[in-house]
Amino acid sequence: MEPIPCVNCGTFFTSRNCKQNYCSEPGCQRARKAVWQRYKLKSDDDYRTQQHLSHQKWLQRNPGYYRSYRRRNPDKVQRNRALQIIRNRRNRQRFSSKKLPNDPLIAKMDARKSCPFNMVGQFYLVPLIAKMDVSRVNIYTISDR
Ligand SMILES: [Zn+2]
């Protein structure tokens, strides 16, 4: 069989069968399982219910886990808040019958003029149109005139 590129890392490998798209590296196998689980959670109601119950049991055995996780990872909290704003906006649009004409989903070239917000600090660039990863950027003031 001819080597094919791994869907996750792009390394060429020889697949065992025509369904194998991920190489055997542990990181790629984790990615494969995550994709499978995401699909299963979307498509299988019983699996979703079982996962939810299992997670509830785990939460009862590990009280305060998420509170301490958020305390240990403030950057993840910040990232999640930024992404939740996007998810809320998407859900609002998806479930509302009429589209909001002024909802800034696409960049407006003149938006900066009316923005009193000081654009210095740490931000997340969240792509709304193209499928890309979220990237974190720092914006600094170069000169103060
Ligand atoms: Zn791989």
PDB file of C-alpha atoms and ligand atoms in Angstrom:
ATOM      1  CA  MET A   1       0.000   0.000   0.000  1.00  0.00           C
ATOM      2  CA  GLU A   2       1.253   3.489  -0.834  1.00  0.00           C
ATOM      3  CA  PRO A   3       2.149   5.809   2.075  1.00  0.00           C
ATOM      4  CA  ILE A   4      -0.462   8.489   2.844  1.00  0.00           C
ATOM      5  CA  PRO A   5      -0.165  11.686   4.948  1.00  0.00           C
ATOM      6  CA  CYS A   6      -1.520  11.552   8.500  1.00  0.00           C
ATOM      7  CA  VAL A   7      -4.609  13.765   8.902  1.00  0.00           C
ATOM      8  CA  ASN A   8      -3.213  15.179  12.148  1.00  0.00           C
ATOM      9  CA  CYS A   9       0.551  15.613  11.680  1.00  0.00           C
ATOM     10  CA  GLY A  10       1.003  15.287   7.909  1.00  0.00           C
ATOM     11  CA  THR A  11       3.718  12.632   8.232  1.00  0.00           C
ATOM     12  CA  PHE A  12       3.543   9.967   5.520  1.00  0.00           C
ATOM     13  CA  PHE A  13       2.824   6.485   6.817  1.00  0.00           C
ATOM     14  CA  THR A  14       1.632   3.150   5.438  1.00  0.00           C
ATOM     15  CA  SER A  15      -1.940   2.547   6.512  1.00  0.00           C
ATOM     16  CA  ARG A  16      -3.140  -0.909   7.525  1.00  0.00           C
ATOM     17  CA  ASN A  17      -6.402  -0.477   5.633  1.00  0.00           C
ATOM     18  CA  CYS A  18      -8.196   2.135   3.537  1.00  0.00           C
ATOM     19  CA  LYS A  19     -10.006   3.561   6.596  1.00  0.00           C
ATOM     20  CA  GLN A  20      -6.865   4.446   8.574  1.00  0.00           C
ATOM     21  CA  ASN A  21      -6.193   8.200   8.264  1.00  0.00           C
ATOM     22  CA  TYR A  22      -4.058   8.774  11.365  1.00  0.00           C
ATOM     23  CA  CYS A  23      -0.542   7.494  12.015  1.00  0.00           C
ATOM     24  CA  SER A  24       0.253   5.517  15.175  1.00  0.00           C
ATOM     25  CA  GLU A  25       1.866   8.414  17.098  1.00  0.00           C
ATOM     26  CA  PRO A  26       0.170   8.833  20.495  1.00  0.00           C
ATOM     27  CA  GLY A  27      -0.693  12.486  19.801  1.00  0.00           C
ATOM     28  CA  CYS A  28      -2.330  11.567  16.503  1.00  0.00           C
ATOM     29  CA  GLN A  29      -4.247   8.705  18.109  1.00  0.00           C
ATOM     30  CA  ARG A  30      -5.516  11.129  20.774  1.00  0.00           C
ATOM     31  CA  ALA A  31      -6.603  13.513  18.022  1.00  0.00           C
ATOM     32  CA  ARG A  32      -8.360  10.651  16.196  1.00  0.00           C
ATOM     33  CA  LYS A  33     -10.222   9.657  19.343  1.00  0.00           C
ATOM     34  CA  ALA A  34     -11.198  13.275  20.042  1.00  0.00           C
ATOM     35  CA  VAL A  35     -12.649  13.603  16.533  1.00  0.00           C
ATOM     36  CA  TRP A  36     -14.491  10.293  16.941  1.00  0.00           C
ATOM     37  CA  GLN A  37     -15.858  11.344  20.331  1.00  0.00           C
ATOM     38  CA  ARG A  38     -16.981  14.744  19.023  1.00  0.00           C
ATOM     39  CA  TYR A  39     -18.825  13.001  16.194  1.00  0.00           C
ATOM     40  CA  LYS A  40     -20.322  10.411  18.540  1.00  0.00           C
ATOM     41  CA  LEU A  41     -21.529  13.092  20.984  1.00  0.00           C
ATOM     42  CA  LYS A  42     -23.259  14.897  18.124  1.00  0.00           C
ATOM     43  CA  SER A  43     -24.798  11.862  16.481  1.00  0.00           C
ATOM     44  CA  ASP A  44     -25.595   9.380  19.276  1.00  0.00           C
ATOM     45  CA  ASP A  45     -28.126  10.437  21.931  1.00  0.00           C
ATOM     46  CA  ASP A  46     -27.472   7.381  24.145  1.00  0.00           C
ATOM     47  CA  TYR A  47     -23.724   7.933  24.080  1.00  0.00           C
ATOM     48  CA  ARG A  48     -24.215  11.616  24.932  1.00  0.00           C
ATOM     49  CA  THR A  49     -26.491  10.728  27.866  1.00  0.00           C
ATOM     50  CA  GLN A  50     -24.019   8.122  29.168  1.00  0.00           C
ATOM     51  CA  GLN A  51     -21.115  10.543  28.872  1.00  0.00           C
ATOM     52  CA  HIS A  52     -23.101  13.203  30.717  1.00  0.00           C
ATOM     53  CA  LEU A  53     -24.015  10.806  33.562  1.00  0.00           C
ATOM     54  CA  SER A  54     -20.435   9.578  33.773  1.00  0.00           C
ATOM     55  CA  HIS A  55     -19.185  13.156  33.928  1.00  0.00           C
ATOM     56  CA  GLN A  56     -21.708  14.007  36.673  1.00  0.00           C
ATOM     57  CA  LYS A  57     -20.466  11.048  38.749  1.00  0.00           C
ATOM     58  CA  TRP A  58     -16.874  12.113  38.224  1.00  0.00           C
ATOM     59  CA  LEU A  59     -17.761  15.665  39.295  1.00  0.00           C
ATOM     60  CA  GLN A  60     -19.287  14.331  42.517  1.00  0.00           C
ATOM     61  CA  ARG A  61     -16.061  12.460  43.252  1.00  0.00           C
ATOM     62  CA  ASN A  62     -13.918  15.519  42.382  1.00  0.00           C
ATOM     63  CA  PRO A  63     -15.668  18.563  43.832  1.00  0.00           C
ATOM     64  CA  GLY A  64     -13.959  21.870  43.132  1.00  0.00           C
ATOM     65  CA  TYR A  65     -11.939  20.492  40.221  1.00  0.00           C
ATOM     66  CA  TYR A  66     -13.038  23.103  37.717  1.00  0.00           C
ATOM     67  CA  ARG A  67     -12.666  25.946  40.208  1.00  0.00           C
ATOM     68  CA  SER A  68      -9.038  24.996  40.851  1.00  0.00           C
ATOM     69  CA  TYR A  69      -8.464  24.345  37.126  1.00  0.00           C
ATOM     70  CA  ARG A  70      -9.629  27.869  36.310  1.00  0.00           C
ATOM     71  CA  ARG A  71      -7.435  29.260  39.095  1.00  0.00           C
ATOM     72  CA  ARG A  72      -4.403  27.368  37.716  1.00  0.00           C
ATOM     73  CA  ASN A  73      -5.082  28.330  34.075  1.00  0.00           C
ATOM     74  CA  PRO A  74      -6.235  31.954  33.815  1.00  0.00           C
ATOM     75  CA  ASP A  75      -5.220  32.094  30.141  1.00  0.00           C
ATOM     76  CA  LYS A  76      -7.595  29.222  29.344  1.00  0.00           C
ATOM     77  CA  VAL A  77     -10.383  31.022  31.219  1.00  0.00           C
ATOM     78  CA  GLN A  78      -9.748  34.120  29.146  1.00  0.00           C
ATOM     79  CA  ARG A  79      -9.679  32.106  25.920  1.00  0.00           C
ATOM     80  CA  ASN A  80     -12.904  30.311  26.797  1.00  0.00           C
ATOM     81  CA  ARG A  81     -14.657  33.587  27.585  1.00  0.00           C
ATOM     82  CA  ALA A  82     -13.621  34.983  24.203  1.00  0.00           C
ATOM     83  CA  LEU A  83     -14.801  31.844  22.417  1.00  0.00           C
ATOM     84  CA  GLN A  84     -18.066  31.753  24.397  1.00  0.00           C
ATOM     85  CA  ILE A  85     -18.904  35.228  23.138  1.00  0.00           C
ATOM     86  CA  ILE A  86     -18.512  33.889  19.606  1.00  0.00           C
ATOM     87  CA  ARG A  87     -20.570  30.766  20.357  1.00  0.00           C
ATOM     88  CA  ASN A  88     -23.338  32.854  21.900  1.00  0.00           C
ATOM     89  CA  ARG A  89     -23.365  35.133  18.887  1.00  0.00           C
ATOM     90  CA  ARG A  90     -23.538  32.197  16.491  1.00  0.00           C
ATOM     91  CA  ASN A  91     -26.333  30.551  18.482  1.00  0.00           C
ATOM     92  CA  ARG A  92     -28.266  33.806  18.631  1.00  0.00           C
ATOM     93  CA  GLN A  93     -28.042  34.091  14.868  1.00  0.00           C
ATOM     94  CA  ARG A  94     -28.828  30.442  14.276  1.00  0.00           C
ATOM     95  CA  PHE A  95     -31.963  30.462  16.414  1.00  0.00           C
ATOM     96  CA  SER A  96     -33.284  33.900  15.620  1.00  0.00           C
ATOM     97  CA  SER A  97     -35.478  34.072  12.549  1.00  0.00           C
ATOM     98  CA  LYS A  98     -34.222  37.460  11.460  1.00  0.00           C
ATOM     99  CA  LYS A  99     -30.564  38.331  10.936  1.00  0.00           C
ATOM    100  CA  LEU A 100     -29.154  41.248  12.855  1.00  0.00           C
ATOM    101  CA  PRO A 101     -28.096  43.837  10.272  1.00  0.00           C
ATOM    102  CA  ASN A 102     -25.421  45.473  12.431  1.00  0.00           C
ATOM    103  CA  ASP A 103     -23.972  42.374  14.057  1.00  0.00           C
ATOM    104  CA  PRO A 104     -20.212  42.779  13.442  1.00  0.00           C
ATOM    105  CA  LEU A 105     -19.440  39.245  12.237  1.00  0.00           C
ATOM    106  CA  ILE A 106     -17.461  40.575   9.322  1.00  0.00           C
ATOM    107  CA  ALA A 107     -14.798  43.211   9.947  1.00  0.00           C
ATOM    108  CA  LYS A 108     -15.832  46.788   9.320  1.00  0.00           C
ATOM    109  CA  MET A 109     -13.072  48.977   8.012  1.00  0.00           C
ATOM    110  CA  ASP A 110     -14.364  52.082   9.800  1.00  0.00           C
ATOM    111  CA  ALA A 111     -15.148  50.371  13.128  1.00  0.00           C
ATOM    112  CA  ARG A 112     -11.949  51.715  14.753  1.00  0.00           C
ATOM    113  CA  LYS A 113     -13.019  55.354  14.342  1.00  0.00           C
ATOM    114  CA  SER A 114     -15.975  55.093  16.677  1.00  0.00           C
ATOM    115  CA  CYS A 115     -14.271  52.778  19.132  1.00  0.00           C
ATOM    116  CA  PRO A 116     -13.129  54.552  22.330  1.00  0.00           C
ATOM    117  CA  PHE A 117     -11.637  51.252  23.537  1.00  0.00           C
ATOM    118  CA  ASN A 118      -7.857  51.337  24.064  1.00  0.00           C
ATOM    119  CA  MET A 119      -6.529  48.610  21.761  1.00  0.00           C
ATOM    120  CA  VAL A 120      -3.512  47.673  23.896  1.00  0.00           C
ATOM    121  CA  GLY A 121      -3.298  44.355  25.704  1.00  0.00           C
ATOM    122  CA  GLN A 122      -3.711  40.653  25.075  1.00  0.00           C
ATOM    123  CA  PHE A 123      -6.367  39.535  22.602  1.00  0.00           C
ATOM    124  CA  TYR A 124      -7.568  36.408  20.881  1.00  0.00           C
ATOM    125  CA  LEU A 125      -8.021  36.484  17.134  1.00  0.00           C
ATOM    126  CA  VAL A 126     -11.029  34.272  16.499  1.00  0.00           C
ATOM    127  CA  PRO A 127     -11.605  33.479  12.830  1.00  0.00           C
ATOM    128  CA  LEU A 128     -15.295  33.646  11.970  1.00  0.00           C
ATOM    129  CA  ILE A 129     -15.221  32.884   8.278  1.00  0.00           C
ATOM    130  CA  ALA A 130     -12.143  30.797   7.503  1.00  0.00           C
ATOM    131  CA  LYS A 131     -11.531  27.601   9.479  1.00  0.00           C
ATOM    132  CA  MET A 132      -8.360  28.423  11.383  1.00  0.00           C
ATOM    133  CA  ASP A 133      -7.147  28.006  14.930  1.00  0.00           C
ATOM    134  CA  VAL A 134      -7.595  30.767  17.462  1.00  0.00           C
ATOM    135  CA  SER A 135      -4.407  32.744  17.976  1.00  0.00           C
ATOM    136  CA  ARG A 136      -3.398  34.919  20.885  1.00  0.00           C
ATOM    137  CA  VAL A 137      -1.752  38.267  20.151  1.00  0.00           C
ATOM    138  CA  ASN A 138      -0.285  41.020  22.254  1.00  0.00           C
ATOM    139  CA  ILE A 139      -0.844  44.587  21.088  1.00  0.00           C
ATOM    140  CA  TYR A 140       1.572  47.220  22.353  1.00  0.00           C
ATOM    141  CA  THR A 141       1.857  50.971  21.954  1.00  0.00           C
ATOM    142  CA  ILE A 142       5.000  51.749  19.950  1.00  0.00           C
ATOM    143  CA  SER A 143       5.104  55.524  20.373  1.00  0.00           C
ATOM    144  CA  ASP A 144       3.173  57.891  22.633  1.00  0.00           C
ATOM    145  CA  ARG A 145       2.623  61.164  20.849  1.00  0.00           C
TER     146      ARG A 145
HETATM  147 ZN    ZN B   1       0.270  11.621  12.738  1.00  0.00          ZN
END
